[in-house]
Short mmCIF file of C-alpha atoms and ligand atoms in Angstrom, two decimals:
data_model
loop_
_atom_site.label_atom_id
_atom_site.label_comp_id
_atom_site.label_asym_id
_atom_site.label_seq_id
_atom_site.Cartn_x
_atom_site.Cartn_y
_atom_site.Cartn_z
CA UNK B 1 6.40 -20.17 -39.71
CA UNK B 2 4.19 -23.15 -38.94
CA UNK B 3 2.47 -23.40 -42.26
CA UNK B 4 1.84 -27.06 -42.92
CA UNK B 5 -1.26 -28.81 -41.63
CA UNK B 6 -0.26 -31.05 -38.75
CA UNK B 7 -3.15 -33.42 -39.22
CA UNK B 8 -5.97 -34.09 -41.59
CA UNK B 9 -9.49 -33.43 -40.39
CA UNK B 10 -11.30 -36.68 -39.71
CA UNK B 11 -14.74 -37.01 -41.23
CA UNK B 12 -16.98 -36.37 -38.27
CA UNK B 13 -19.82 -38.51 -39.52
CA UNK B 14 -17.64 -41.51 -38.77
CA UNK B 15 -16.93 -40.48 -35.16
CA UNK B 16 -18.32 -43.23 -32.89
CA UNK B 17 -21.59 -42.61 -31.15
CA UNK B 18 -21.28 -42.61 -27.36
CA UNK B 19 -23.92 -44.05 -25.04
CA UNK B 20 -23.80 -41.04 -22.68
CA UNK B 21 -23.53 -38.39 -25.42
CA UNK B 22 -20.38 -37.36 -23.56
CA UNK B 23 -17.37 -37.02 -25.80
CA UNK B 24 -14.29 -37.66 -23.76
CA UNK B 25 -13.79 -34.75 -21.42
CA UNK B 26 -16.71 -32.88 -22.93
CA UNK B 27 -19.58 -34.01 -20.72
CA UNK B 28 -23.24 -33.37 -21.33
CA UNK B 29 -24.92 -31.45 -18.55
CA UNK B 30 -28.65 -31.04 -18.01
CA UNK B 31 -30.18 -28.10 -16.14
CA UNK B 32 -29.99 -27.99 -12.34
CA UNK B 33 -33.72 -28.58 -12.21
CA UNK B 34 -33.41 -31.67 -14.32
CA UNK B 35 -30.72 -33.32 -12.19
CA UNK B 36 -32.08 -32.26 -8.79
CA UNK B 37 -34.72 -33.76 -6.52
CA UNK B 38 -36.54 -31.34 -4.21
CA UNK B 39 -35.91 -33.48 -1.11
CA UNK B 40 -32.12 -33.34 -1.53
CA UNK B 41 -29.94 -30.63 -0.04
CA UNK B 42 -26.25 -29.98 0.32
CA UNK B 43 -26.68 -28.77 3.89
CA UNK B 44 -28.53 -30.03 6.93
CA UNK B 45 -30.92 -27.46 8.28
CA UNK B 46 -32.86 -28.17 11.43
CA UNK B 47 -36.60 -28.04 11.12
CA UNK B 48 -37.77 -24.68 12.46
CA UNK B 49 -39.44 -24.53 15.83
CA UNK B 50 -43.20 -24.16 15.62
CA UNK B 51 -44.17 -20.57 14.96
CA UNK B 52 -47.28 -18.64 14.16
CA UNK B 53 -47.31 -17.05 10.73
CA UNK B 54 -47.71 -13.29 10.89
CA UNK B 55 -48.43 -12.75 7.21
CA UNK B 56 -52.18 -12.71 7.54
CA UNK B 57 -52.73 -15.71 5.31
CA UNK B 58 -50.48 -14.40 2.53
CA UNK B 59 -47.71 -16.88 3.28
CA UNK B 60 -46.72 -19.29 0.49
CA UNK B 61 -48.38 -22.66 0.81
CA UNK B 62 -46.66 -24.50 -2.00
CA UNK B 63 -43.03 -25.44 -2.57
CA UNK B 64 -40.95 -22.65 -4.02
CA UNK B 65 -39.59 -24.93 -6.73
CA UNK B 66 -35.87 -24.62 -6.10
CA UNK B 67 -33.68 -27.41 -7.41
CA UNK B 68 -32.35 -29.80 -4.77
CA UNK B 69 -28.80 -31.09 -5.19
CA UNK B 70 -26.17 -32.64 -3.00
CA UNK B 71 -22.88 -30.79 -2.76
CA UNK B 72 -21.02 -33.10 -5.17
CA UNK B 73 -23.85 -32.80 -7.69
CA UNK B 74 -23.77 -29.01 -7.46
CA UNK B 75 -19.98 -28.91 -7.77
CA UNK B 76 -19.99 -31.18 -10.82
CA UNK B 77 -22.75 -29.18 -12.44
CA UNK B 78 -20.82 -25.93 -12.34
CA UNK B 79 -17.46 -27.49 -13.14
CA UNK B 80 -18.92 -29.20 -16.22
CA UNK B 81 -20.55 -25.97 -17.34
CA UNK B 82 -17.31 -24.05 -16.80
CA UNK B 83 -15.50 -26.48 -19.09
CA UNK B 84 -17.81 -25.54 -21.93
CA UNK B 85 -16.66 -21.96 -21.60
CA UNK B 86 -13.95 -20.47 -23.73
CA UNK B 87 -11.98 -17.83 -21.89
CA UNK B 88 -8.85 -15.75 -22.18
CA UNK B 89 -7.29 -18.11 -19.65
CA UNK B 90 -7.89 -21.02 -22.07
CA UNK B 91 -6.55 -19.53 -25.27
CA UNK B 92 -6.16 -16.65 -27.70
CA UNK B 93 -9.41 -14.72 -27.90
CA UNK B 94 -9.23 -12.49 -30.99
CA UNK B 95 -12.68 -10.92 -30.61
CA UNK B 96 -12.29 -7.56 -32.33
CA UNK B 97 -13.46 -4.46 -30.45
CA UNK B 98 -13.47 -6.36 -27.14
CA UNK B 99 -9.78 -6.26 -26.10
CA UNK B 100 -9.68 -9.72 -24.58
CA UNK B 101 -6.29 -9.33 -22.94
CA UNK B 102 -4.76 -11.25 -20.07
CA UNK B 103 -6.10 -10.31 -16.62
CA UNK B 104 -2.97 -10.12 -14.44
CA UNK B 105 -3.32 -12.16 -11.24
CA UNK B 106 -1.69 -9.38 -9.26
CA UNK B 107 -4.85 -7.33 -9.87
CA UNK B 108 -6.95 -10.13 -8.42
CA UNK B 109 -4.77 -10.29 -5.34
CA UNK B 110 -5.10 -6.55 -4.77
CA UNK B 111 -8.88 -6.63 -5.25
CA UNK B 112 -9.11 -9.27 -2.54
CA UNK B 113 -7.33 -7.20 0.10
CA UNK B 114 -9.73 -6.91 3.03
CA UNK B 115 -9.72 -3.12 2.99
CA UNK B 116 -11.15 -3.17 -0.53
CA UNK B 117 -13.07 -6.44 -0.67
CA UNK B 118 -14.87 -6.30 2.68
CA UNK B 119 -16.13 -2.74 2.78
CA UNK B 120 -19.72 -1.72 2.23
CA UNK B 121 -20.94 1.26 0.23
CA UNK B 122 -23.07 2.41 3.15
CA UNK B 123 -20.14 2.56 5.59
CA UNK B 124 -19.42 6.03 7.00
CA UNK B 125 -16.99 7.76 4.67
CA UNK B 126 -14.54 8.34 7.52
CA UNK B 127 -14.01 4.55 7.68
CA UNK B 128 -13.24 4.09 3.95
CA UNK B 129 -10.75 6.88 3.34
CA UNK B 130 -8.29 4.40 1.82
CA UNK B 131 -10.84 3.23 -0.75
CA UNK B 132 -11.68 6.84 -1.60
CA UNK B 133 -7.97 7.58 -1.96
CA UNK B 134 -7.73 4.71 -4.42
CA UNK B 135 -10.62 6.15 -6.44
CA UNK B 136 -8.87 9.52 -6.35
CA UNK B 137 -5.61 8.01 -7.59
CA UNK B 138 -7.40 6.08 -10.34
CA UNK B 139 -9.09 9.34 -11.39
CA UNK B 140 -5.71 11.06 -11.51
CA UNK B 141 -4.30 8.37 -13.81
CA UNK B 142 -7.34 8.48 -16.07
CA UNK B 143 -7.19 12.27 -16.32
CA UNK B 144 -3.45 12.22 -16.93
CA UNK B 145 -3.72 9.58 -19.67
CA UNK B 146 -6.58 11.36 -21.39
CA UNK B 147 -5.64 14.98 -20.57
CA UNK B 148 -9.20 15.83 -19.55
CA UNK B 149 -10.70 17.89 -16.68
CA UNK B 150 -13.05 15.63 -14.73
CA UNK B 151 -14.06 12.02 -14.47
CA UNK B 152 -17.27 10.25 -13.51
CA UNK B 153 -16.31 6.84 -12.14
CA UNK B 154 -19.77 5.40 -11.55
CA UNK B 155 -20.90 4.08 -14.98
CA UNK B 156 -20.83 0.31 -15.06
CA UNK B 157 -20.05 -0.45 -18.70
CA UNK B 158 -18.97 1.22 -21.89
CA UNK B 159 -22.54 1.65 -23.09
CA UNK B 160 -23.50 2.99 -19.65
CA UNK B 161 -20.64 5.47 -20.02
CA UNK B 162 -22.05 6.57 -23.37
CA UNK B 163 -25.37 7.19 -21.67
CA UNK B 164 -23.60 9.13 -18.92
CA UNK B 165 -21.64 11.26 -21.38
CA UNK B 166 -24.75 12.04 -23.43
CA UNK B 167 -26.76 12.86 -20.28
CA UNK B 168 -24.02 15.30 -19.36
CA UNK B 169 -24.22 16.82 -22.84
CA UNK B 170 -28.00 16.96 -22.68
CA UNK B 171 -27.81 18.78 -19.35
CA UNK B 172 -25.27 21.25 -20.72
CA UNK B 173 -27.54 21.95 -23.68
CA UNK B 174 -30.52 22.42 -21.39
CA UNK B 175 -28.47 24.90 -19.34
CA UNK B 176 -27.99 26.88 -22.56
CA UNK B 177 -31.73 26.83 -23.16
CA UNK B 178 -31.38 24.88 -26.40
CA UNK B 179 -33.16 21.68 -25.49
CA UNK B 180 -35.78 21.75 -28.24
CA UNK B 181 -33.57 23.04 -31.04
CA UNK B 182 -30.37 21.02 -30.53
CA UNK B 183 -31.43 17.42 -30.65
CA UNK B 184 -29.38 15.65 -33.33
CA UNK B 185 -26.41 13.36 -32.71
CA UNK B 186 -24.06 12.66 -35.62
CA UNK B 187 -22.90 9.05 -35.78
CA UNK B 188 -20.57 7.58 -38.39
CA UNK B 189 -21.73 4.58 -40.37
CA UNK B 190 -19.04 2.43 -38.82
CA UNK B 191 -20.03 3.16 -35.19
CA UNK B 192 -20.51 0.49 -32.55
CA UNK B 193 -24.22 -0.33 -32.26
CA UNK B 194 -24.35 1.00 -28.72
CA UNK B 195 -23.69 4.58 -29.96
CA UNK B 196 -26.95 5.14 -31.85
CA UNK B 197 -28.79 3.16 -29.17
CA UNK B 198 -27.51 5.44 -26.39
CA UNK B 199 -28.42 8.56 -28.37
CA UNK B 200 -31.89 7.28 -29.24
CA UNK B 201 -32.56 6.24 -25.63
CA UNK B 202 -32.14 9.87 -24.58
CA UNK B 203 -34.49 11.11 -27.30
CA UNK B 204 -31.84 12.42 -29.68
CA UNK B 205 -32.29 11.99 -33.43
CA UNK B 206 -29.47 10.10 -35.08
CA UNK B 207 -27.96 11.48 -38.29
CA UNK B 208 -25.55 9.12 -40.02
CA UNK B 209 -22.22 10.35 -41.33
CA UNK B 210 -20.75 8.24 -44.13
CA UNK B 211 -17.19 6.95 -43.91
CA UNK B 212 -14.83 7.46 -46.84
CA UNK B 213 -13.58 4.72 -49.16
CA UNK B 214 -10.52 4.54 -46.91
CA UNK B 215 -12.61 3.54 -43.88
CA UNK B 216 -12.33 6.78 -41.91
CA UNK B 217 -14.64 9.76 -41.47
CA UNK B 218 -13.60 12.83 -43.43
CA UNK B 219 -14.11 16.36 -42.19
CA UNK B 220 -16.01 17.21 -45.40
CA UNK B 221 -18.66 14.61 -44.50
CA UNK B 222 -18.99 16.09 -41.02
CA UNK B 223 -19.13 19.63 -42.43
CA UNK B 224 -22.03 18.53 -44.64
CA UNK B 225 -23.94 17.05 -41.68
CA UNK B 226 -23.25 19.55 -38.91
CA UNK B 227 -25.57 22.44 -38.12
CA UNK B 228 -27.22 24.41 -35.32
CA UNK B 229 -29.42 21.39 -34.52
CA UNK B 230 -26.40 19.18 -33.70
CA UNK B 231 -25.93 18.39 -30.01
CA UNK B 232 -22.92 16.13 -30.45
CA UNK B 233 -20.95 13.81 -32.63
CA UNK B 234 -20.08 10.32 -31.39
CA UNK B 235 -16.82 9.23 -32.98
CA UNK B 236 -14.80 6.16 -32.09
CA UNK B 237 -11.06 6.65 -32.30
CA UNK B 238 -9.34 4.43 -33.30
CA UNK B 239 -12.49 3.44 -35.13
CA UNK B 240 -14.17 0.07 -35.40
CA UNK B 241 -12.23 -0.71 -38.60
CA UNK B 242 -9.04 -0.53 -36.53
CA UNK B 243 -8.04 2.75 -38.20
CA UNK B 244 -7.02 6.02 -36.61
CA UNK B 245 -9.39 8.87 -37.48
CA UNK B 246 -6.84 11.24 -38.95
CA UNK B 247 -9.30 14.14 -39.33
CA UNK B 248 -10.22 14.00 -35.65
CA UNK B 249 -8.96 17.48 -34.74
CA UNK B 250 -10.72 19.11 -37.69
CA UNK B 251 -13.92 17.15 -36.94
CA UNK B 252 -13.82 18.27 -33.29
CA UNK B 253 -13.40 21.89 -34.38
CA UNK B 254 -16.30 21.70 -36.85
CA UNK B 255 -18.67 20.30 -34.25
CA UNK B 256 -17.56 22.66 -31.47
CA UNK B 257 -17.73 25.70 -33.78
CA UNK B 258 -21.32 24.74 -34.55
CA UNK B 259 -22.07 24.70 -30.80
CA UNK B 260 -22.04 20.92 -30.38
CA UNK B 261 -19.97 18.59 -28.22
CA UNK B 262 -17.50 15.90 -29.23
CA UNK B 263 -18.25 12.53 -27.65
CA UNK B 264 -15.46 10.06 -28.31
CA UNK B 265 -16.14 6.38 -27.85
CA UNK B 266 -12.95 5.41 -26.05
CA UNK B 267 -13.49 1.66 -25.96
CA UNK B 268 -10.49 1.29 -28.26
CA UNK B 269 -8.18 3.26 -25.97
CA UNK B 270 -5.93 0.20 -25.76
CA UNK B 271 -4.39 1.30 -29.06
CA UNK B 272 -3.31 4.75 -27.87
CA UNK B 273 -3.11 4.79 -24.06
CA UNK B 274 0.12 6.51 -23.05
CA UNK B 275 0.81 7.49 -26.66
CA UNK B 276 -1.90 10.01 -27.65
CA UNK B 277 -4.27 12.05 -25.48
CA UNK B 278 -7.95 12.53 -26.35
CA UNK B 279 -7.90 15.92 -24.63
CA UNK B 280 -5.45 17.08 -27.30
CA UNK B 281 -7.90 15.98 -29.98
CA UNK B 282 -10.71 18.24 -28.80
CA UNK B 283 -12.76 15.58 -27.03
CA UNK B 284 -15.50 16.76 -24.63
CA UNK B 285 -16.59 13.41 -23.22
CA UNK B 286 -15.27 9.89 -23.55
CA UNK B 287 -15.86 6.60 -21.80
CA UNK B 288 -13.03 4.25 -21.00
CA UNK B 289 -13.68 0.56 -20.61
CA UNK B 290 -11.63 -0.48 -17.59
CA UNK B 291 -12.59 -4.02 -18.59
CA UNK B 292 -10.90 -3.62 -21.94
CA UNK B 293 -7.94 -1.26 -21.76
CA UNK B 294 -7.09 -1.75 -18.11
CA UNK B 295 -7.38 -5.53 -18.01
CA UNK B 296 -10.24 -6.02 -15.58
CA UNK B 297 -12.03 -9.27 -16.46
CA UNK B 298 -15.04 -9.14 -18.73
CA UNK B 299 -17.39 -11.36 -20.59
CA UNK B 300 -20.47 -13.20 -19.56
CA UNK B 301 -22.26 -9.99 -18.71
CA UNK B 302 -19.98 -8.21 -16.35
CA UNK B 303 -19.04 -6.67 -14.09
CA UNK B 304 -17.74 -3.93 -16.33
CA UNK B 305 -16.70 -0.41 -15.51
CA UNK B 306 -16.96 2.54 -17.88
CA UNK B 307 -15.69 5.78 -16.32
CA UNK B 308 -16.35 8.92 -18.37
CA UNK B 309 -13.76 11.68 -18.68
CA UNK B 310 -15.06 15.18 -19.37
CA UNK B 311 -13.68 18.45 -20.73
CA UNK B 312 -13.90 21.66 -18.72
CA UNK B 313 -16.97 22.57 -20.81
CA UNK B 314 -18.87 19.56 -19.46
CA UNK B 315 -17.28 19.03 -16.04
CA UNK B 316 -19.88 21.14 -14.13
CA UNK B 317 -22.67 18.82 -15.30
CA UNK B 318 -21.02 15.54 -14.26
CA UNK B 319 -23.13 13.06 -12.29
CA UNK B 320 -22.89 12.52 -8.54
CA UNK B 321 -21.19 11.02 -6.68
CA UNK B 322 -17.85 12.69 -7.25
CA UNK B 323 -14.84 13.05 -5.00
CA UNK B 324 -13.96 16.27 -3.21
CA UNK B 325 -10.93 16.85 -1.03
CA UNK B 326 -11.54 18.83 2.15
CA UNK B 327 -8.22 19.33 3.91
CA UNK B 328 -6.88 15.87 4.66
CA UNK B 329 -10.25 14.20 4.11
CA UNK B 330 -11.81 12.84 0.95
CA UNK B 331 -15.54 13.12 0.57
CA UNK B 332 -17.92 11.58 -1.95
CA UNK B 333 -20.35 14.31 -2.88
CA UNK B 334 -23.58 12.35 -3.15
CA UNK B 335 -26.17 15.05 -3.80
CA UNK B 336 -26.03 17.84 -6.32
CA UNK B 337 -25.53 20.43 -3.53
CA UNK B 338 -26.30 23.35 -5.79
CA UNK B 339 -24.00 22.25 -8.62
CA UNK B 340 -25.27 21.76 -12.18
CA UNK B 341 -24.86 17.97 -11.89
CA UNK B 342 -27.55 16.00 -13.69
CA UNK B 343 -27.86 13.64 -10.72
CA UNK B 344 -27.07 10.02 -10.08
CA UNK B 345 -26.62 7.11 -12.51
CA UNK B 346 -26.15 4.17 -10.16
CA UNK B 347 -27.25 3.23 -6.67
CA UNK B 348 -23.80 3.49 -5.10
CA UNK B 349 -20.40 4.57 -6.34
CA UNK B 350 -19.43 2.23 -9.18
CA UNK B 351 -17.48 -1.01 -9.42
CA UNK B 352 -14.96 -0.83 -6.60
CA UNK B 353 -13.39 -4.19 -7.46
CA UNK B 354 -12.73 -3.01 -11.01
CA UNK B 355 -11.24 0.27 -9.75
CA UNK B 356 -8.73 -1.69 -7.67
CA UNK B 357 -7.84 -4.00 -10.56
CA UNK B 358 -7.44 -1.15 -13.05
CA UNK B 359 -5.22 0.93 -10.76
CA UNK B 360 -3.18 -2.16 -9.94
CA UNK B 361 -2.68 -2.66 -13.69
CA UNK B 362 -1.66 0.97 -14.14
CA UNK B 363 0.77 1.03 -11.22
CA UNK B 364 2.37 -2.27 -12.15
CA UNK B 365 2.92 -1.07 -15.73
CA UNK B 366 3.88 2.51 -15.01
CA UNK B 367 3.42 5.18 -17.65
CA UNK B 368 6.15 3.69 -19.83
CA UNK B 369 4.62 0.23 -19.52
CA UNK B 370 1.18 1.47 -20.53
CA UNK B 371 2.61 3.07 -23.67
CA UNK B 372 4.51 -0.15 -24.35
CA UNK B 373 1.31 -2.20 -24.01
CA UNK B 374 -0.44 0.05 -26.54
CA UNK B 375 2.46 -0.18 -28.98
CA UNK B 376 2.62 -3.96 -28.57
CA UNK B 377 -1.13 -4.25 -29.18
CA UNK B 378 -0.71 -2.34 -32.44
CA UNK B 379 2.36 -4.41 -33.34
CA UNK B 380 0.49 -7.70 -32.73
CA UNK B 381 -2.41 -6.64 -34.96
CA UNK B 382 -0.07 -5.54 -37.72
CA UNK B 383 1.90 -8.78 -37.45
CA UNK B 384 -1.33 -10.73 -37.99
CA UNK B 385 -2.25 -8.39 -40.85
CA UNK B 386 1.10 -8.67 -42.59
CA UNK B 387 1.14 -12.44 -42.18
CA UNK B 388 -2.31 -12.96 -43.69
CA UNK B 389 -2.60 -10.21 -46.29
CA UNK B 390 -1.52 -12.47 -49.15
CA UNK B 391 -4.54 -14.74 -48.56
CA UNK B 392 -7.22 -12.68 -46.80
CA UNK B 393 -8.53 -9.39 -48.21
CA UNK B 394 -8.73 -6.06 -46.39
CA UNK B 395 -11.63 -3.76 -47.28
CA UNK B 396 -9.74 -0.49 -47.13
CA UNK B 397 -6.52 -1.47 -48.81
CA UNK B 398 -3.26 -2.80 -47.56
CA UNK B 399 -2.05 -0.34 -44.98
CA UNK B 400 -1.16 -0.36 -41.30
CA UNK B 401 -3.89 -0.74 -38.72
CA UNK B 402 -4.07 0.14 -35.05
CA UNK B 403 -4.85 -2.50 -32.39
CA UNK B 404 -7.14 -4.63 -34.57
CA UNK B 405 -7.14 -5.71 -38.19
CA UNK B 406 -10.21 -5.87 -40.39
CA UNK B 407 -10.59 -8.42 -43.17
CA UNK B 408 -13.61 -8.85 -45.43
CA UNK B 409 -14.92 -11.82 -47.42
CA UNK B 410 -13.86 -10.70 -50.91
CA UNK B 411 -11.15 -13.39 -50.84
CA UNK B 412 -13.81 -16.07 -50.28
CA UNK B 413 -15.74 -15.16 -53.42
CA UNK B 414 -16.08 -18.21 -55.66
CA UNK B 415 -15.83 -20.65 -52.73
CA UNK B 416 -18.85 -22.00 -50.87
CA UNK B 417 -17.38 -20.77 -47.58
CA UNK B 418 -18.87 -17.75 -45.80
CA UNK B 419 -17.46 -15.60 -43.02
CA UNK B 420 -19.69 -17.49 -40.59
CA UNK B 421 -18.39 -20.89 -41.81
CA UNK B 422 -14.83 -19.69 -41.47
CA UNK B 423 -15.46 -18.47 -37.92
CA UNK B 424 -17.15 -21.75 -36.94
CA UNK B 425 -14.20 -23.75 -38.30
CA UNK B 426 -11.91 -21.75 -35.99
CA UNK B 427 -13.81 -23.25 -33.04
CA UNK B 428 -12.73 -26.73 -34.16
CA UNK B 429 -9.16 -25.47 -34.05
CA UNK B 430 -9.62 -24.38 -30.43
CA UNK B 431 -9.95 -20.65 -31.02
CA UNK B 432 -12.72 -18.30 -30.13
CA UNK B 433 -13.71 -16.73 -33.48
CA UNK B 434 -12.90 -13.15 -34.29
CA UNK B 435 -15.75 -10.61 -34.41
CA UNK B 436 -17.76 -11.31 -37.57
CA UNK B 437 -20.13 -9.21 -39.69
CA UNK B 438 -19.11 -6.11 -37.72
CA UNK B 439 -18.42 -3.35 -38.60
CA UNK B 440 -21.19 -3.28 -41.19
CA UNK B 441 -19.16 -1.10 -43.55
CA UNK B 442 -17.08 -4.13 -44.59
CA UNK B 443 -18.78 -7.01 -46.44
CA UNK B 444 -18.55 -10.23 -44.41
CA UNK B 445 -16.29 -8.49 -41.88
CA UNK B 446 -13.75 -10.43 -39.80
CA UNK B 447 -12.27 -8.19 -37.12
CA UNK B 448 -9.21 -9.63 -35.37
CA UNK B 449 -7.84 -8.11 -32.15
CA UNK B 450 -4.98 -10.22 -30.82
CA UNK B 451 -3.97 -7.77 -28.02
CA UNK B 452 -0.51 -7.32 -26.58
CA UNK B 453 -0.77 -10.36 -24.26
CA UNK B 454 0.03 -12.96 -26.92
CA UNK B 455 3.58 -14.19 -27.40
CA UNK B 456 5.06 -14.40 -30.87
CA UNK B 457 4.75 -18.19 -30.72
CA UNK B 458 1.07 -17.89 -29.90
CA UNK B 459 0.51 -15.42 -32.76
CA UNK B 460 2.46 -17.67 -35.14
CA UNK B 461 0.29 -20.67 -34.33
CA UNK B 462 -2.86 -18.57 -34.76
CA UNK B 463 -1.64 -17.24 -38.09
CA UNK B 464 -0.65 -20.70 -39.30
CA UNK B 465 -4.07 -22.00 -38.30
CA UNK B 466 -5.88 -19.28 -40.25
CA UNK B 467 -3.60 -19.89 -43.24
CA UNK B 468 -4.40 -23.58 -43.10
CA UNK B 469 -8.13 -22.88 -42.92
CA UNK B 470 -7.79 -20.38 -45.75
CA UNK B 471 -6.01 -22.97 -47.89
CA UNK B 472 -8.84 -25.46 -47.27
CA UNK B 473 -11.46 -22.84 -48.12
CA UNK B 474 -9.74 -21.82 -51.34
CA UNK B 475 -9.12 -25.41 -52.43
CA UNK B 476 -12.81 -26.26 -52.17
CA UNK B 477 -12.63 -28.42 -49.03
CA UNK B 478 -16.08 -27.38 -47.90
CA UNK B 479 -16.40 -30.32 -45.45
CA UNK B 480 -14.28 -28.50 -42.95
CA UNK B 481 -16.66 -25.53 -42.98
CA UNK B 482 -20.25 -26.22 -43.94
CA UNK B 483 -21.17 -28.08 -40.76
CA UNK B 484 -18.48 -26.74 -38.42
CA UNK B 485 -18.00 -26.73 -35.51
CA UNK B 486 -17.57 -30.48 -35.29
CA UNK B 487 -15.79 -30.65 -31.95
CA UNK B 488 -17.77 -28.15 -29.88
CA UNK B 489 -20.35 -29.23 -27.28
CA UNK B 490 -23.03 -27.91 -29.63
CA UNK B 491 -22.95 -27.58 -33.40
CA UNK B 492 -24.73 -24.85 -35.37
CA UNK B 493 -27.43 -23.26 -33.30
CA UNK B 494 -30.38 -21.34 -34.65
CA UNK B 495 -29.00 -18.04 -33.44
CA UNK B 496 -31.85 -16.01 -34.91
CA UNK B 497 -34.49 -18.03 -33.08
CA UNK B 498 -32.39 -17.89 -29.91
CA UNK B 499 -32.29 -14.09 -30.14
CA UNK B 500 -35.90 -13.59 -31.24
CA UNK B 501 -37.67 -16.23 -29.15
CA UNK B 502 -35.35 -16.91 -26.23
CA UNK B 503 -36.54 -19.57 -23.82
CA UNK B 504 -35.35 -18.16 -20.53
CA UNK B 505 -37.51 -20.11 -18.10
CA UNK B 506 -37.56 -23.74 -17.18
CA UNK B 507 -41.00 -25.16 -16.54
CA UNK B 508 -41.66 -28.51 -14.91
CA UNK B 509 -42.13 -31.11 -17.62
CA UNK B 510 -41.39 -28.44 -20.26
C1 PLP Y 601 -17.11 -2.59 -26.21
C2 PLP Y 601 -17.51 -1.36 -26.90
C3 PLP Y 601 -18.58 -0.58 -26.44
C4 PLP Y 601 -19.50 -0.99 -25.31
O1 PLP Y 601 -18.86 -1.32 -24.11
P1 PLP Y 601 -19.60 -2.27 -23.05
O2 PLP Y 601 -18.74 -2.23 -21.84
O3 PLP Y 601 -19.68 -3.61 -23.70
O4 PLP Y 601 -20.96 -1.70 -22.82
C5 PLP Y 601 -18.85 0.60 -27.09
N1 PLP Y 601 -18.14 0.99 -28.15
C6 PLP Y 601 -17.11 0.25 -28.65
C7 PLP Y 601 -16.34 0.74 -29.83
C8 PLP Y 601 -16.77 -0.95 -28.04
O5 PLP Y 601 -15.77 -1.68 -28.52
#
């Protein structure tokens, strides 16, 4: 294993000042508005012929204030910005809970086929039968992998899928006439923040279920919290500590016996796809992140895709549109048409480009390949865990994890280094940090999800890097941490101020 530092870290204070503030290939880049001049344009547009305004005096009289750049200026601007971006195409991206796996280029090629890329959602359905057939085939794979009854393809992210699943549950409860009395959603302490947010958005009360000392939810804790007021439980499996919820079947039974529904947050499906089926665990509704498990690109705000699979108990309440086969023809049912559907969640039909990429991923892997990917994801995480467990501490003891491994900061006690410092120092080493301070159940959490895409050599270098950083931290070399990152375009930002008082608008002279 690569376990000796290859170089010493130069003291950054002595790095020479540059006139431009550029540092080698890392170039400073102002805003478009700051580099542009309004009179400049990348294209020549003829002055319009004289015309009479027909806006009754409401037409704009002043310049609209768009930046003006030549084509080379515009190209450089975006290329320079893109080089400040870390991406899965640049290096290992161990951001726990996000499944930053390789996006196969075959998927991109398929998504660019004219028949998928150049169609419009308002085209007559008779002209897009191939696209509908693709959606049907994707649905079949999702239902097969999850062993569920129905799927709503339209939600556009995992959190949107949560909302969709809970709206379905809310509608089912209303159909039973229990709207006022059944308004509590049980959510484990370790849940992703989107879970309580989705429940609260729909007016449910959130009741927290504690996790055990071993990091999983025990059926006794659910038994103590469940009652006739419980609409649903939202459980993530594998959970956000990277552990499989072993009591899942008993938990599902408890909630269902009390008249509630079992919502499973399926964002971590990458650990079990092709190996275990949520339908066998008693799940009623679950979102799948195509942009995590099925390799469609994500980050930077989208586009995501979060289809929701439903049990037979919830299927009648699924949103429109859904696919129906009528003889040889596929039809998107766009209005409730007398069904119990709660209605529509998005303007059109969902993220077609992501559907194509996800199905392309599934077909190119096959069912055996999907199971292999899940097993490899779990193997990678356990390899990282086993290679670091002698230096870094794990909050719930030393035992196998699923697709991600959780460390805490107990091993940093007595040093001046915090989880945040450690993460920032990883940036200097050319890695995107792991997820930090989440889940909240672990003190100073560091959640590492290497995914199945990394080679052993890549994992070995990552492990050796973390071991080297750990050795520095434990030997009191605080220089490497306290002001890291030293080599990033920006150093430590005031993240709290950026979140609380974001400056989102450029103003002239401002
Ligand atoms: C990523 C994630 C979500 C939210 O998915 P988005 O597509 O980002 O909205 C929800 N729950 C868990 C456990 C996740 O990892």
